[in-house]
Amino acid sequence: MTQDNAAHDGERATYDIAATETKWQRVWEELDPFRADDDSPREKRYALTMFPYPSGDLHMGHAEVFALHDVVARYWWQRGYEVLNPMGFDSFGLPAENAAIRNDEHPDTYTRANIAKSIESCKKYAASFDWSRTFNTSDPDYYRWTQWLFLEFFKRGLAYRKNSAVNWCPNDQTVLANEQVVGGVCDRCGAEVTKKELTQWYFKITDYAQELLDGLDDLEKTWPDRVVTAQRNWIGRSEGAHVDFIIAGRDEPVTVYTTRPDTIFGTTFMVVAVDSPLAAELVSDGQREAFEGYRDEVRKASDIERLATDRAKTGVDLGITAANPVTGEQIPVWATDYVLADYGTGAVMGVPGGDQRDWEFATTMGLPIVRTTEVPADFDGEAYSGEGATINSPAPGSAAPLDINGLPVAEAKSATIEFLEAQKTGKGTVNFRLRDWLLSRQRYWGAPIPIIHCPVDGEVAVPEDQLPVTLPMLRGSDLKPKGTSPLGGAAEWVNVACPTCGGPATRDTDTMDTFVDSSWYMFRYCSPHDDTQPFDSAKVNAWMPSNLYVGGVEHAVLHLLYGRFFTKVLNDMGLVDFREPWSAQLNQGFVINQGKKMSKSLGNGVDLGDQLGAFGVDAVRLTLVFAGPPEDDIDWANMSPEGSLRFLQRAWRLSGDVTSSPGADVSTGDLALRRTTARTVHDAAELVEAYRFNVMVARVMELVNATRKAIDSGCGPADPAVREATEAVSILLSLVAPYTAEEMWERLGHEPTVVRVGWPEVDEALLVEDTVTAVVQVRGKVRARLEVSPDVTEADLEAAAMADEGVQRAIDGAPVRKVIVVAPKLVNIVV
Ligand code: ANZ
């Protein structure tokens, strides 16, 4: 379309969607408007969105997150920032490997095909990514540095191997990190997770537990609440005490971990985890058989069963007693499955009055219950763990070296800790629920762990000049999970000379969890082609921390915690000068259909390609952005991409109706329309910055309506205010509907491209509200109406009223008794 036929656009004139999309993709390819320049003098902004697994082509979920993210990235460009908005692929992992097994091919084949398809779709979708910086985590050029980083962690003692009972997914035949076990099942495949004794690699994330927690206080201002809360809970800091109980006939005391040392007088038994070595050691000879029988039973149960809260309490008396360190009283020691072996010390002081699990256990086993906190009058539960005065500590009439009766919980806690510390029978401690990150996987499609095991030298780092340790070529059924890593089957690859002594040694056959790959990718984008280091520190420091991270809330504790941990380590290594990688964060909701998550089995999937084919990219993007607040789910069944398309065509028709020339002097243009335009542009900026994209779109729709009215029944198409409004529509729409925006811009007589022309300037004077009418009454009768500024002061309004001729006439020289002013609306004069 050109200017010439613009005036002939009819009511239903539209543009050819397919042709327009092809046309502008070519222009963008040529002009490359979104390439980030490291050396630009402009202020830098880093817009990051979570990179996807290339498990197929893009779907509705990607369409949503990319549309939302693009609003901000494009907005920043229009505001004059230099924007880094990169995209890559998290391309190691199970989907590619499972497809390779199915199709008897190499995972790379599937991966590359999907990546090529996804990039093409992203381009068609007009996502403003800088493709010159793309990479895949499964490229040796990338994983070489993942391995390099692993070795740096290893050298610092932050990567280590240990033997323990780990989470095992019997379906995927691999270990899982605690973070990957959700409700007792594998978060990938849903299989029930079991425990297995294995030697595995860990990252020492627990060294950073306190700092990871403290950092949240600041992030709280710019991160979604639910992510901050999830991380706080996951880190799980609790303050309490270690308390030593002396066991009759044993030198070593048994230490318990408690968050409620103030309840020590209510301790009526001790319980230890049945599967802990401690339990096996403590059990008396007489109880050994019963204990072992019980333990075998428990081992058969899955973690899900064990952790179920409604599970009946079970246990075995170990046949020994322990002395309460404060009262000296002897209490029985039991083994049970509700105490976890790997939390705290694996031993608990049983306080049935304060802990519900202990209450149920005591009730089941017939053990005594003593309350130590006064319960509120209206409390009708069993164990009570809330606030209240301490009682029975000691019990009335009995003597004890410590008396905390009457103290509120917090004070009773510290008094008890002080006493235990003085007696050397306990110590105040801080405990974290966070465990070290188990990172080794017994799967093929991941970065090999760059360690060589030597019978003489032990664990030896692969020398830096031998990185990357590339994957041996395995395909099809060789990749099948066998419980041990498939890499073990590649004998030639496995057997190597020890880098230290030259003797026969073997490579580590595990690969790294893909979350390792994604813990540092945001740094790599800053210098993606550097083949001398993982990233260029100066460039990273110039671009980062990233100003906005857009992605799914499902990553609240996994990826987002790991990435923060990596950043802290990299800062300690002196490689980056900040300790948090992502300053602000936005989580999008899900795209659902008919109230349900889209799924194959429900047959309610919506195909992105079909939608794009039917309505075009812009209408789909607009629909997703306009649907509601970005955090909310979008039910596609309630959406109207047709409606979006109609709106876009209405906006586009404006550009054909404008008859003034580019650069026309707008100062004499229609004031009302100019005001609407100025207000819209001004508010749109604030709305984008507050992530209220849907409201921003609504405001653009209003501006389109106002402009249409001005053309048809107001100032007419030749008024420069109409051009001003239409140009503003085009620029604002470039954040959401880039094809339509470009077409409009071109029809308005401009050179391509609109995407970086700059945010429209707003004349502040146009933002000042129109005047409001103030009513002046004398003796209860309206005597004047004054046009005043909406923020007129009471004094000015009163003065204006008094100066009015009509008012003076009404007062007629009578003495004024009282003047009531309600600015800016009313002045009431009593005479
Ligand atoms: C006595 C007590 C009295 C407790 C009371 C609570 C309330 P968090 O906040 O999760 O750290 N505990 C300690 N180690 C445990 C283990 N290995 N398995 C199961 N439970 C364990 O909770 C710590 C509390 O959980 C500890 O404080 C202990 O019970 C229990 F009125 O000790 B408490």
PDB file of N, CA and C in Angstrom, residues 5 23 54 60 216 276 288 299 390 455 523 563 566-567 663 720 733 792 805:
ATOM      1  N   ASN A   5      -3.167   5.473  -2.620  1.00  0.00           N
ATOM      2  CA  ASN A   5      -4.508   4.896  -2.515  1.00  0.00           C
ATOM      3  C   ASN A   5      -5.074   4.960  -1.103  1.00  0.00           C
ATOM      4  N   LYS A  23       7.221  -9.436   3.863  1.00  0.00           N
ATOM      5  CA  LYS A  23       7.877  -8.181   3.495  1.00  0.00           C
ATOM      6  C   LYS A  23       8.720  -7.629   4.649  1.00  0.00           C
ATOM      7  N   PRO A  54      14.667 -27.093  23.288  1.00  0.00           N
ATOM      8  CA  PRO A  54      14.165 -27.229  21.914  1.00  0.00           C
ATOM      9  C   PRO A  54      13.479 -28.574  21.737  1.00  0.00           C
ATOM     10  N   MET A  60       2.005 -22.262  22.240  1.00  0.00           N
ATOM     11  CA  MET A  60       1.294 -21.097  22.766  1.00  0.00           C
ATOM     12  C   MET A  60       1.997 -20.483  23.979  1.00  0.00           C
ATOM     13  N   LEU A 216      17.358 -12.010  49.337  1.00  0.00           N
ATOM     14  CA  LEU A 216      15.934 -11.925  49.006  1.00  0.00           C
ATOM     15  C   LEU A 216      15.293 -10.659  49.578  1.00  0.00           C
ATOM     16  N   SER A 276      18.647 -44.352  60.240  1.00  0.00           N
ATOM     17  CA  SER A 276      19.943 -43.717  60.494  1.00  0.00           C
ATOM     18  C   SER A 276      20.883 -44.733  61.134  1.00  0.00           C
ATOM     19  N   ARG A 288      16.755 -55.604  69.299  1.00  0.00           N
ATOM     20  CA  ARG A 288      17.357 -55.582  67.969  1.00  0.00           C
ATOM     21  C   ARG A 288      16.482 -56.257  66.908  1.00  0.00           C
ATOM     22  N   ARG A 299      11.686 -49.557  54.930  1.00  0.00           N
ATOM     23  CA  ARG A 299      12.441 -49.425  53.676  1.00  0.00           C
ATOM     24  C   ARG A 299      11.607 -49.763  52.462  1.00  0.00           C
ATOM     25  N   THR A 390       5.123 -19.594  79.296  1.00  0.00           N
ATOM     26  CA  THR A 390       5.681 -20.913  79.570  1.00  0.00           C
ATOM     27  C   THR A 390       5.141 -21.434  80.916  1.00  0.00           C
ATOM     28  N   PRO A 455      43.655 -44.603  40.056  1.00  0.00           N
ATOM     29  CA  PRO A 455      43.840 -45.405  41.284  1.00  0.00           C
ATOM     30  C   PRO A 455      44.935 -44.818  42.177  1.00  0.00           C
ATOM     31  N   PHE A 523      25.452 -14.935  31.395  1.00  0.00           N
ATOM     32  CA  PHE A 523      26.753 -14.272  31.265  1.00  0.00           C
ATOM     33  C   PHE A 523      27.299 -14.451  29.847  1.00  0.00           C
ATOM     34  N   GLY A 563      21.151 -20.106  39.663  1.00  0.00           N
ATOM     35  CA  GLY A 563      21.772 -18.975  38.965  1.00  0.00           C
ATOM     36  C   GLY A 563      22.298 -17.941  39.950  1.00  0.00           C
ATOM     37  N   PHE A 566      25.539 -19.441  41.424  1.00  0.00           N
ATOM     38  CA  PHE A 566      26.659 -19.311  40.496  1.00  0.00           C
ATOM     39  C   PHE A 566      27.218 -17.892  40.503  1.00  0.00           C
ATOM     40  N   THR A 567      26.304 -16.927  40.502  1.00  0.00           N
ATOM     41  CA  THR A 567      26.738 -15.535  40.446  1.00  0.00           C
ATOM     42  C   THR A 567      27.599 -15.188  41.659  1.00  0.00           C
ATOM     43  N   GLY A 663       6.036  15.664   9.260  1.00  0.00           N
ATOM     44  CA  GLY A 663       6.706  16.864   9.763  1.00  0.00           C
ATOM     45  C   GLY A 663       5.806  18.084   9.783  1.00  0.00           C
ATOM     46  N   PRO A 720      -3.061  18.331  11.444  1.00  0.00           N
ATOM     47  CA  PRO A 720      -1.807  17.665  11.850  1.00  0.00           C
ATOM     48  C   PRO A 720      -1.939  16.903  13.174  1.00  0.00           C
ATOM     49  N   LEU A 733       2.107   0.805  19.017  1.00  0.00           N
ATOM     50  CA  LEU A 733       1.790  -0.548  18.528  1.00  0.00           C
ATOM     51  C   LEU A 733       3.055  -1.321  18.163  1.00  0.00           C
ATOM     52  N   VAL A 792      -6.296  24.321  42.125  1.00  0.00           N
ATOM     53  CA  VAL A 792      -6.328  25.664  42.712  1.00  0.00           C
ATOM     54  C   VAL A 792      -6.312  25.552  44.246  1.00  0.00           C
ATOM     55  N   GLU A 805     -17.636  39.980  39.934  1.00  0.00           N
ATOM     56  CA  GLU A 805     -18.617  41.080  39.974  1.00  0.00           C
ATOM     57  C   GLU A 805     -19.978  40.637  40.466  1.00  0.00           C
TER      58      GLU A 805
END
